[in-house]
Coordinates of C-alpha atoms and ligand atoms in Angstrom, one line a residue:
M1 CA 21.1 -8.4 -24.5
Q2 CA 17.8 -7.1 -25.8
E3 CA 15.6 -5.7 -23.0
V4 CA 12.1 -7.4 -22.2
P5 CA 9.3 -5.2 -23.2
L6 CA 7.3 -4.2 -20.2
M7 CA 4.1 -2.8 -21.7
K8 CA 2.1 -6.1 -21.2
T9 CA -1.5 -6.3 -21.9
Q10 CA -2.4 -9.9 -21.1
G11 CA -2.7 -11.8 -17.9
Y12 CA 0.1 -14.1 -16.6
V13 CA -0.7 -17.6 -15.5
D14 CA 1.4 -20.5 -15.1
G15 CA 4.3 -18.9 -16.9
R16 CA 2.3 -18.0 -20.0
W17 CA 0.8 -14.7 -21.1
C18 CA -2.9 -15.1 -21.6
G19 CA -6.3 -13.5 -22.5
S20 CA -9.4 -14.0 -20.9
D21 CA -11.4 -17.2 -21.7
D22 CA -14.1 -15.2 -23.6
G23 CA -11.6 -12.7 -25.1
R24 CA -13.2 -9.7 -23.4
T25 CA -10.9 -6.9 -22.4
F26 CA -11.3 -3.6 -20.8
G27 CA -9.4 -0.2 -21.4
V28 CA -6.9 1.2 -19.1
T29 CA -7.0 5.1 -19.2
N30 CA -4.4 7.9 -18.7
P31 CA -6.3 10.1 -15.9
A32 CA -4.2 13.0 -17.2
T33 CA -5.7 12.9 -20.7
G34 CA -8.6 10.5 -20.6
E35 CA -7.0 8.6 -23.4
T36 CA -7.2 4.6 -23.5
I37 CA -3.5 3.4 -23.1
A38 CA -4.1 -0.3 -23.4
D39 CA -6.8 -3.1 -23.4
V40 CA -6.3 -5.7 -20.8
P41 CA -8.2 -8.9 -20.3
R42 CA -11.5 -9.3 -18.1
M43 CA -10.8 -12.4 -16.3
G44 CA -13.3 -14.2 -13.9
A45 CA -13.6 -17.0 -11.7
S46 CA -12.3 -19.9 -14.2
E47 CA -9.0 -18.0 -15.0
T48 CA -8.5 -17.4 -11.2
R49 CA -9.2 -20.8 -10.5
R50 CA -6.4 -22.0 -13.0
A51 CA -4.0 -19.5 -11.8
I52 CA -4.6 -20.9 -8.2
E53 CA -4.0 -24.5 -9.4
A54 CA -1.0 -23.6 -11.2
A55 CA 0.5 -21.8 -8.0
D56 CA -0.6 -25.1 -6.2
K57 CA 1.3 -27.2 -8.6
A58 CA 4.5 -25.0 -8.4
L59 CA 4.4 -24.9 -4.7
P60 CA 6.3 -28.0 -3.7
A61 CA 9.3 -27.3 -5.6
W62 CA 9.4 -23.6 -4.8
R63 CA 8.9 -24.3 -1.1
S64 CA 11.6 -26.8 -1.2
L65 CA 14.4 -24.7 -2.8
P66 CA 16.9 -23.9 -0.2
A67 CA 16.2 -20.2 1.1
K68 CA 19.5 -18.9 -0.4
D69 CA 18.5 -20.1 -4.0
R70 CA 15.0 -18.6 -3.6
G71 CA 16.6 -15.5 -2.3
K72 CA 18.9 -15.2 -5.4
I73 CA 15.9 -15.2 -7.8
V74 CA 14.0 -12.7 -5.6
R75 CA 17.2 -10.5 -5.7
R76 CA 17.7 -10.9 -9.5
W77 CA 14.0 -9.5 -9.7
Y78 CA 15.2 -6.5 -7.6
E79 CA 18.1 -5.8 -9.9
L80 CA 15.8 -6.0 -13.0
I81 CA 13.3 -3.6 -11.3
V82 CA 16.1 -1.1 -10.6
E83 CA 17.7 -1.5 -14.0
R84 CA 14.2 -0.7 -15.5
T85 CA 13.2 2.2 -13.2
D86 CA 12.6 4.6 -16.0
D87 CA 10.5 2.3 -18.0
L88 CA 8.5 1.2 -14.9
A89 CA 8.0 4.9 -14.0
R90 CA 6.7 5.8 -17.2
I91 CA 4.1 3.1 -17.3
M92 CA 3.2 4.2 -13.7
T93 CA 2.5 7.8 -14.7
L94 CA 0.7 6.9 -17.8
E95 CA -1.9 4.8 -15.8
Q96 CA -1.9 6.4 -12.5
G97 CA -1.0 10.0 -13.0
K98 CA 1.6 10.8 -10.6
P99 CA 4.4 12.7 -11.9
L100 CA 7.5 10.9 -13.0
A101 CA 9.9 11.8 -10.2
E102 CA 7.2 10.4 -7.8
A103 CA 6.8 7.4 -9.9
R104 CA 10.6 6.7 -9.7
G105 CA 10.4 7.2 -6.1
E106 CA 7.8 4.5 -5.7
I107 CA 9.9 2.1 -8.0
A108 CA 12.8 2.7 -5.7
L109 CA 10.5 1.9 -2.6
G110 CA 8.8 -1.1 -4.1
A111 CA 12.3 -2.4 -5.2
A112 CA 13.7 -2.0 -1.7
Y113 CA 11.0 -4.5 -0.4
V114 CA 12.2 -6.9 -2.8
E115 CA 15.8 -6.7 -1.9
W116 CA 15.0 -6.6 1.8
N117 CA 13.0 -9.9 1.4
A118 CA 15.5 -11.5 -0.8
E119 CA 18.1 -10.9 2.0
E120 CA 15.7 -12.0 4.9
A121 CA 14.7 -15.0 3.2
K122 CA 17.9 -16.8 4.6
R123 CA 17.5 -15.4 8.0
V124 CA 14.2 -17.0 9.0
Y125 CA 15.1 -18.6 12.3
G126 CA 13.2 -20.9 14.5
D127 CA 13.5 -21.8 18.2
V128 CA 14.7 -24.4 20.4
I129 CA 12.7 -24.3 23.7
P130 CA 14.3 -25.3 26.8
T131 CA 12.8 -28.5 27.8
L132 CA 10.4 -29.3 30.5
G133 CA 11.7 -32.9 31.0
S134 CA 14.9 -34.6 30.1
D135 CA 13.0 -37.0 27.7
R136 CA 11.9 -34.4 25.4
R137 CA 13.3 -31.7 23.0
M138 CA 11.0 -28.9 21.6
V139 CA 11.6 -27.2 18.5
V140 CA 9.8 -24.4 16.6
V141 CA 10.2 -23.9 12.8
K142 CA 8.7 -21.2 10.5
A143 CA 7.1 -22.7 7.2
P144 CA 5.8 -21.0 4.3
I145 CA 2.0 -20.8 4.4
G146 CA 1.5 -22.1 0.9
V147 CA -0.5 -20.7 -1.9
C148 CA -1.3 -17.0 -1.2
V149 CA -3.3 -14.3 -3.1
G150 CA -2.9 -10.6 -3.2
I151 CA -5.4 -7.9 -4.1
T152 CA -3.9 -4.4 -4.7
P153 CA -5.1 -0.8 -5.0
W154 CA -4.3 1.8 -7.6
N155 CA -2.7 4.5 -5.6
F156 CA 0.7 2.8 -5.4
P157 CA 0.5 0.1 -8.1
H158 CA 4.1 -1.0 -7.8
A159 CA 5.0 -0.9 -4.2
M160 CA 1.7 -2.4 -3.0
V161 CA 2.6 -5.4 -5.3
T162 CA 6.2 -6.0 -4.3
R163 CA 5.3 -5.5 -0.5
K164 CA 3.1 -8.6 -0.8
A165 CA 4.6 -10.8 -3.5
S166 CA 8.3 -10.4 -2.4
P167 CA 7.7 -11.6 1.3
A168 CA 5.5 -14.4 0.1
L169 CA 7.8 -15.7 -2.6
A170 CA 11.0 -15.2 -0.4
A171 CA 9.1 -17.2 2.3
G172 CA 8.4 -19.9 -0.1
C173 CA 4.9 -19.3 -0.9
T174 CA 3.4 -19.1 -4.5
F175 CA 1.2 -16.2 -5.3
V176 CA -1.7 -15.0 -7.4
L177 CA -2.3 -11.3 -7.6
K178 CA -5.2 -9.2 -8.8
P179 CA -4.2 -5.6 -9.4
A180 CA -6.7 -2.7 -9.4
E181 CA -8.8 -2.0 -12.5
A182 CA -7.1 1.3 -13.0
T183 CA -3.4 0.3 -12.8
P184 CA -2.9 -3.2 -14.0
L185 CA 0.0 -2.3 -16.3
S186 CA 2.5 -1.6 -13.5
A187 CA 1.7 -5.1 -11.9
L188 CA 2.1 -6.8 -15.4
A189 CA 5.4 -5.0 -16.0
L190 CA 6.5 -6.5 -12.7
A191 CA 5.6 -10.1 -13.9
A192 CA 7.4 -9.5 -17.0
L193 CA 10.7 -8.9 -15.0
A194 CA 9.8 -11.8 -12.6
E195 CA 9.7 -14.1 -15.5
E196 CA 13.1 -12.9 -16.7
A197 CA 14.5 -13.1 -13.1
G198 CA 13.8 -16.8 -13.3
F199 CA 10.7 -17.7 -11.1
P200 CA 9.5 -21.0 -12.4
P201 CA 6.0 -21.1 -14.0
G202 CA 3.2 -20.8 -11.4
V203 CA 5.1 -19.2 -8.7
F204 CA 3.8 -15.7 -9.5
N205 CA 0.5 -15.2 -11.5
I206 CA -1.5 -12.3 -12.3
V207 CA -5.2 -12.1 -13.3
T208 CA -6.7 -8.9 -14.4
G209 CA -10.2 -7.7 -14.6
D210 CA -12.3 -4.5 -14.3
E211 CA -14.4 -3.1 -11.3
S212 CA -17.2 -5.5 -12.2
D213 CA -14.9 -8.6 -12.4
A214 CA -13.4 -7.7 -8.9
P215 CA -16.2 -9.4 -6.8
E216 CA -15.9 -12.7 -8.7
I217 CA -12.3 -12.8 -8.7
G218 CA -12.3 -12.1 -5.1
R219 CA -14.8 -14.7 -4.3
E220 CA -12.7 -17.4 -6.3
M221 CA -9.6 -16.4 -4.2
T222 CA -11.3 -16.4 -0.8
A223 CA -13.5 -19.4 -1.3
N224 CA -11.0 -21.8 -3.2
P225 CA -9.7 -24.2 -0.2
I226 CA -6.0 -24.3 -2.0
V227 CA -5.5 -20.7 -0.9
R228 CA -4.1 -20.3 2.5
K229 CA -3.5 -16.6 2.8
L230 CA -5.0 -13.2 1.5
G231 CA -3.0 -10.2 1.5
F232 CA -5.1 -7.1 0.7
T233 CA -4.5 -3.3 0.6
G234 CA -7.7 -1.2 -0.2
S235 CA -10.7 0.3 1.5
T236 CA -11.9 -0.7 4.9
Q237 CA -15.3 -1.7 3.3
V238 CA -13.8 -4.2 0.8
G239 CA -11.3 -5.4 3.5
K240 CA -14.1 -6.3 5.8
L241 CA -16.1 -8.1 2.9
L242 CA -13.1 -10.1 2.1
M243 CA -12.1 -11.2 5.5
E244 CA -15.8 -12.4 6.0
Q245 CA -15.3 -14.4 2.8
C246 CA -12.1 -15.9 4.0
A247 CA -13.8 -17.1 7.2
A248 CA -15.5 -19.9 5.7
T249 CA -12.0 -21.7 4.8
V250 CA -10.3 -20.1 7.8
K251 CA -7.6 -18.4 5.7
K252 CA -5.0 -16.0 7.2
V253 CA -5.5 -12.6 6.3
S254 CA -3.4 -9.4 6.2
L255 CA -5.4 -6.2 5.6
E256 CA -3.8 -2.8 4.9
L257 CA -7.0 -0.7 4.9
G258 CA -8.1 2.9 5.0
G259 CA -6.7 5.8 7.2
N260 CA -7.7 9.1 8.7
A261 CA -4.5 10.3 9.8
P262 CA -4.0 13.1 12.3
F263 CA -1.2 15.7 12.0
I264 CA -0.8 17.7 15.1
V265 CA 1.6 20.8 15.4
F266 CA 2.1 21.9 19.0
D267 CA 3.0 25.4 20.1
D268 CA 6.6 24.4 20.6
A269 CA 7.2 22.8 17.3
D270 CA 9.6 24.0 14.7
V271 CA 7.1 25.4 12.5
D272 CA 9.1 25.7 9.4
A273 CA 9.8 21.8 9.6
A274 CA 6.0 21.1 10.3
V275 CA 5.0 23.2 7.3
S276 CA 7.5 21.2 5.1
G277 CA 6.3 17.9 6.7
A278 CA 2.6 18.8 6.0
L279 CA 3.4 19.7 2.5
A280 CA 5.2 16.5 1.7
A281 CA 2.8 14.2 3.4
K282 CA -0.5 15.8 2.2
F283 CA 0.3 16.6 -1.4
R284 CA 2.3 13.8 -2.5
N285 CA 0.3 11.6 -5.0
A286 CA -2.4 14.4 -5.0
G287 CA -3.1 13.2 -1.5
Q288 CA -4.2 9.7 -2.6
V289 CA -2.2 8.1 0.2
C290 CA -3.6 6.0 3.0
I291 CA -1.2 7.6 5.4
S292 CA -1.8 11.0 4.1
P293 CA -2.7 13.6 6.9
N294 CA -6.4 13.9 6.8
R295 CA -6.9 16.1 9.8
L296 CA -4.5 18.8 10.7
Y297 CA -4.7 20.2 14.3
V298 CA -2.5 23.3 15.1
Q299 CA -2.2 24.6 18.5
A300 CA -3.6 28.3 18.8
G301 CA -0.2 29.9 19.5
V302 CA 1.3 28.7 16.0
H303 CA -1.8 28.4 14.1
D304 CA -1.8 31.6 12.1
A305 CA 2.1 31.2 11.4
F306 CA 1.4 27.6 10.2
V307 CA -1.6 28.5 8.1
A308 CA 0.1 31.3 6.4
K309 CA 3.5 29.5 5.5
L310 CA 1.4 26.4 4.4
G311 CA -1.0 28.3 2.1
E312 CA 1.9 30.0 0.6
R313 CA 3.8 27.0 -0.3
V314 CA 0.6 25.0 -1.4
A315 CA -0.4 27.9 -3.7
K316 CA 3.0 27.3 -5.6
I317 CA 2.4 23.7 -6.3
R318 CA 2.6 23.0 -10.1
V319 CA -0.3 21.0 -11.2
G320 CA 0.0 19.1 -14.6
N321 CA 0.3 16.0 -16.8
G322 CA 2.8 13.8 -14.8
L323 CA 5.0 13.3 -17.9
E324 CA 5.6 17.1 -18.3
D325 CA 8.7 18.4 -16.8
G326 CA 8.0 20.4 -13.9
S327 CA 4.7 18.8 -13.0
Q328 CA 4.5 18.4 -9.2
M329 CA 1.0 17.1 -8.9
G330 CA -1.1 15.1 -11.3
P331 CA -4.7 14.5 -11.6
L332 CA -6.9 12.4 -9.4
I333 CA -7.3 8.9 -10.5
E334 CA -10.9 8.9 -11.7
E335 CA -14.3 11.0 -11.6
Q336 CA -15.4 9.3 -8.4
G337 CA -12.4 10.3 -6.4
F338 CA -12.7 13.7 -7.8
S339 CA -16.4 14.2 -6.9
K340 CA -15.6 12.9 -3.4
V341 CA -12.9 15.6 -2.9
L342 CA -15.2 18.3 -4.3
A343 CA -17.9 17.1 -2.0
H344 CA -15.7 17.4 0.9
V345 CA -14.6 21.0 0.1
E346 CA -18.1 22.1 -0.5
D347 CA -19.3 20.4 2.9
A348 CA -16.5 22.1 4.8
R349 CA -17.3 25.5 3.2
K350 CA -21.1 25.2 3.8
R351 CA -20.3 24.3 7.6
G352 CA -18.1 27.3 7.9
A353 CA -14.6 26.6 6.9
K354 CA -12.4 29.2 5.1
V355 CA -10.4 28.6 2.0
V356 CA -6.9 29.9 2.2
T357 CA -5.9 28.7 -1.2
G358 CA -7.5 26.5 -3.9
G359 CA -10.8 25.0 -3.2
S360 CA -12.0 24.2 -6.7
P361 CA -11.5 22.0 -9.6
H362 CA -8.2 22.9 -11.4
K363 CA -8.4 24.9 -14.7
L364 CA -6.8 22.0 -16.5
G365 CA -10.2 20.3 -16.2
G366 CA -10.8 16.6 -16.0
T367 CA -9.9 15.2 -12.7
F368 CA -7.2 17.8 -11.8
F369 CA -8.0 19.6 -8.5
D370 CA -6.4 22.7 -7.0
P371 CA -4.2 22.0 -4.0
T372 CA -6.3 23.3 -1.2
V373 CA -5.9 24.5 2.3
L374 CA -8.9 25.0 4.5
T375 CA -9.1 26.6 8.1
G376 CA -12.0 26.4 10.7
V377 CA -12.4 22.7 10.0
T378 CA -14.7 21.1 12.7
A379 CA -15.4 17.6 13.8
D380 CA -18.9 17.5 12.1
M381 CA -17.5 17.9 8.5
L382 CA -17.0 15.1 6.1
I383 CA -13.4 16.0 5.9
S384 CA -12.8 15.2 9.5
N385 CA -14.7 11.7 9.4
E386 CA -13.8 10.3 6.0
E387 CA -10.6 9.8 4.0
T388 CA -10.7 12.6 1.6
F389 CA -8.0 10.9 -0.6
G390 CA -7.2 14.4 -2.4
P391 CA -5.2 17.4 -2.0
V392 CA -7.1 19.1 0.6
A393 CA -5.4 20.2 4.0
G394 CA -8.2 20.8 6.5
I395 CA -6.9 22.6 9.6
A396 CA -8.5 23.0 13.0
S397 CA -7.1 24.9 16.0
F398 CA -6.8 23.4 19.4
D399 CA -5.8 24.7 23.0
T400 CA -4.4 21.6 24.9
E401 CA -2.5 18.7 24.4
A402 CA -5.4 16.4 25.9
N403 CA -7.7 18.1 23.3
A404 CA -5.6 17.3 20.4
I405 CA -5.1 13.7 21.4
A406 CA -8.8 13.2 22.0
M407 CA -9.7 14.7 18.6
A408 CA -7.0 12.7 16.9
N409 CA -8.2 9.4 18.4
D410 CA -12.0 10.1 17.8
T411 CA -12.1 7.7 14.7
V412 CA -12.5 4.1 13.9
F413 CA -9.3 4.3 12.0
G414 CA -5.7 3.9 13.2
L415 CA -3.2 3.7 10.4
A416 CA -0.7 6.6 10.8
G417 CA -0.5 9.7 13.0
Y418 CA 2.1 12.5 13.1
F419 CA 3.0 15.3 15.4
Y420 CA 5.5 18.0 15.7
T421 CA 7.0 19.0 19.1
R422 CA 10.4 19.8 20.7
D423 CA 9.5 18.6 24.1
I424 CA 11.0 15.1 24.6
G425 CA 8.4 14.2 27.4
R426 CA 5.6 15.4 25.4
A427 CA 7.1 13.3 22.2
W428 CA 6.8 10.1 24.3
R429 CA 3.5 10.9 25.8
V430 CA 1.9 11.7 22.5
A431 CA 3.4 8.9 20.6
E432 CA 2.0 6.5 23.2
A433 CA -1.4 8.1 23.4
L434 CA -2.1 8.1 19.6
E435 CA -4.0 5.1 18.6
T436 CA -2.5 4.4 15.3
G437 CA -0.1 1.5 14.1
M438 CA 2.6 4.1 13.0
V439 CA 3.7 7.5 14.6
G440 CA 5.7 10.0 12.7
I441 CA 7.4 12.3 15.3
N442 CA 8.7 15.6 13.6
T443 CA 8.8 13.7 10.4
P444 CA 6.5 12.6 7.6
L445 CA 8.8 10.2 6.2
I446 CA 7.9 7.0 7.9
A447 CA 7.5 4.3 5.2
N448 CA 10.4 2.2 4.1
E449 CA 11.2 -1.5 3.7
A450 CA 12.9 -1.9 7.2
M451 CA 9.7 -0.7 9.2
P452 CA 6.5 -2.5 10.0
F453 CA 3.9 -0.9 8.0
G454 CA 0.4 -1.2 9.1
G455 CA -2.6 -0.1 11.2
I456 CA -4.6 -0.8 14.2
K457 CA -8.5 -0.5 14.9
Q458 CA -10.3 -0.5 11.5
S459 CA -7.1 0.2 9.7
G460 CA -6.2 -3.4 9.4
I461 CA -4.3 -6.5 10.5
G462 CA -0.8 -7.6 10.0
R463 CA 2.3 -5.6 8.9
E464 CA 4.3 -5.2 5.7
G465 CA 8.1 -4.7 5.7
S466 CA 10.6 -5.4 8.3
K467 CA 11.2 -9.1 9.8
Y468 CA 7.4 -8.9 10.9
G469 CA 6.4 -8.6 7.1
L470 CA 8.1 -11.6 6.2
E471 CA 6.6 -13.5 9.1
E472 CA 3.1 -12.8 7.8
W473 CA 3.6 -15.2 5.0
M474 CA 4.8 -18.0 7.2
E475 CA 3.2 -20.1 10.0
I476 CA 4.8 -21.6 13.1
R477 CA 5.2 -25.3 13.5
Y478 CA 6.2 -27.1 16.5
F479 CA 8.0 -30.4 16.8
C480 CA 8.2 -32.2 20.2
F481 CA 10.8 -34.9 20.2
G482 CA 10.1 -37.6 22.7
G483 CA 12.0 -40.6 24.1
I484 CA 15.4 -38.8 24.0
D485 CA 16.5 -40.3 27.1
K486 CA 16.1 -43.9 26.2
Ligands
LIG501 P1 -10.6 -0.7 -3.1 O1 -11.9 0.0 -3.8 O2 -11.0 -1.3 -1.8 O3 -10.0 -1.5 -4.1 C1 -8.8 -2.2 -3.7 C2 -8.7 -3.4 -4.6 O4 -9.7 -4.3 -4.1 C3 -8.7 -3.3 -6.0 O5 -8.0 -4.1 -6.6 C4 -10.3 -3.4 -6.4 O6 -10.5 -4.0 -7.6 C5 -10.5 -4.6 -5.4 N1 -11.9 -4.9 -5.0 C6 -13.0 -4.1 -5.0 N2 -14.0 -4.7 -4.6 C7 -13.7 -6.1 -4.5 C8 -14.4 -7.3 -4.2 N3 -15.6 -7.2 -3.8 N4 -13.7 -8.4 -4.2 C9 -12.5 -8.3 -4.4 N5 -11.8 -7.4 -4.6 C10 -12.4 -6.2 -4.8 O7 -9.8 0.5 -2.6 P2 -9.2 1.6 -3.6 O8 -10.1 2.7 -3.7 O9 -8.8 1.0 -4.9 O10 -7.9 2.1 -2.9 C11 -7.9 3.2 -1.8 C12 -8.1 2.6 -0.5 O11 -6.9 1.8 -0.1 C13 -8.0 3.7 0.6 O12 -9.0 3.5 1.5 C14 -6.7 3.7 1.1 O13 -6.4 4.2 2.3 C15 -6.4 2.3 1.0 N6 -4.9 2.0 1.2 C16 -4.4 1.4 2.3 C17 -3.0 1.2 2.3 C18 -2.5 0.6 3.6 O14 -1.2 0.3 3.5 N7 -3.1 0.6 4.7 C19 -2.3 1.5 1.2 C20 -2.9 2.1 0.0 C21 -4.2 2.2 0.0 P3 -11.1 -2.9 -8.9 O15 -9.9 -1.7 -8.9 O16 -11.1 -3.7 -10.1 O17 -12.4 -2.4 -8.4

């Protein structure tokens, strides 16, 4: 059978591929070369409204399908994603810049959420509550929320979509997505596979737009009374705005927002494991990861050994176009992100940090940046207070456990935290003390479909993945049956 083409350059509304009402488009750029890969529609409020109305029309039939039948379609989507991994990964590398191997990894992760939710759809159990009187029976059921919308970022252009759309669709909701300006192609490719998998028209829709269209699309999504829930991944600033906009119609929100993850290495840690963990967590996707360690705190006794080993390994990271064999780190997504990384490094240097390796724009030019390790990082530096979102490991030394915890928690963010220790008492103590939604103890590999991904404090509300992730797209309803004893 002939394969469906995945390089789609139109929006997807009510089961049809379509342009914008006024025919305007914007260019999607390859960050490694600066070349335009495709032109995609600049949609706005009217196209978004149509997509929401299509999702509303499709809702009754989709919601009423037995969970097992919905799950079969979601599972077929998963199988198609897996079959087309190489094509999807190539599209992702082209528009996002991460090396192909990493892109394949993201497709596998994103697909795993789809598989998980396809299976979980049949296991949405309610409760029967022991009655307070012989005349009544109390029953709790979980029902799909209704029409849902999602807004996703560019750093994980596949997995952030499947992490929202697959639980929503499996739960019986219908869905309208707005992907990031920089990476709409990965999302549109997912829509092509959703169409092939057999989702009825209107169940899954995508509207595209550039940075200047995003507020208009977002306003329609958040103001339209048909929409019952918003799932958003992105910056804390935009998350707060969308939450405020959702207040007028009291929509449910899930917000996966910015992080400022601490990574603590205690004197009793396996230093080699900590170095490998820091390398994997910090330099993946050129550091453009919400759960990437942003502040590395290393206890005085192992500080020098850790710095020497990490510096040596970071200096060997091969930077290049993600499509080229052997590239281990691609460019930053765009000029704005590149300037932020440079500003953080310059600010740290000015305030006394030392460069162990890197510290400059990469010789390849464009938005490529040297993988960088800094020491002598202090709390007043930008790098300690804002998400750098780049390949810069800023290290500070500390003396006591209490100090490390105080520094780690000195932030409004609370997404992920990591620490390395071989002391079991300390492992429990520190895990409980860190104010983050997720904690990696002797491992940076925390994200998978079976765990509840999400933050506390200003890093967000709600969870994605696990049984909790599916429940975010449902609401609890309660039936009280009276007159039973008559
Ligand atoms: P962003 O600027 O907040 O953008 C995220 C999405 O929101 C994009 O689709 C963007 O559209 C859209 N958007 C921007 N302004 C909007 C508005 N006024 N109304 C409606 N939509 C709007 O974030 P980003 O720079 O793309 O992504 C990086 C951020 O995401 C980081 O802070 C990172 O930590 C966070 N993140 C968090 C998680 C998590 O799970 N907690 C995961 C990944 C990333 P355009 O692209 O068209 O502007």
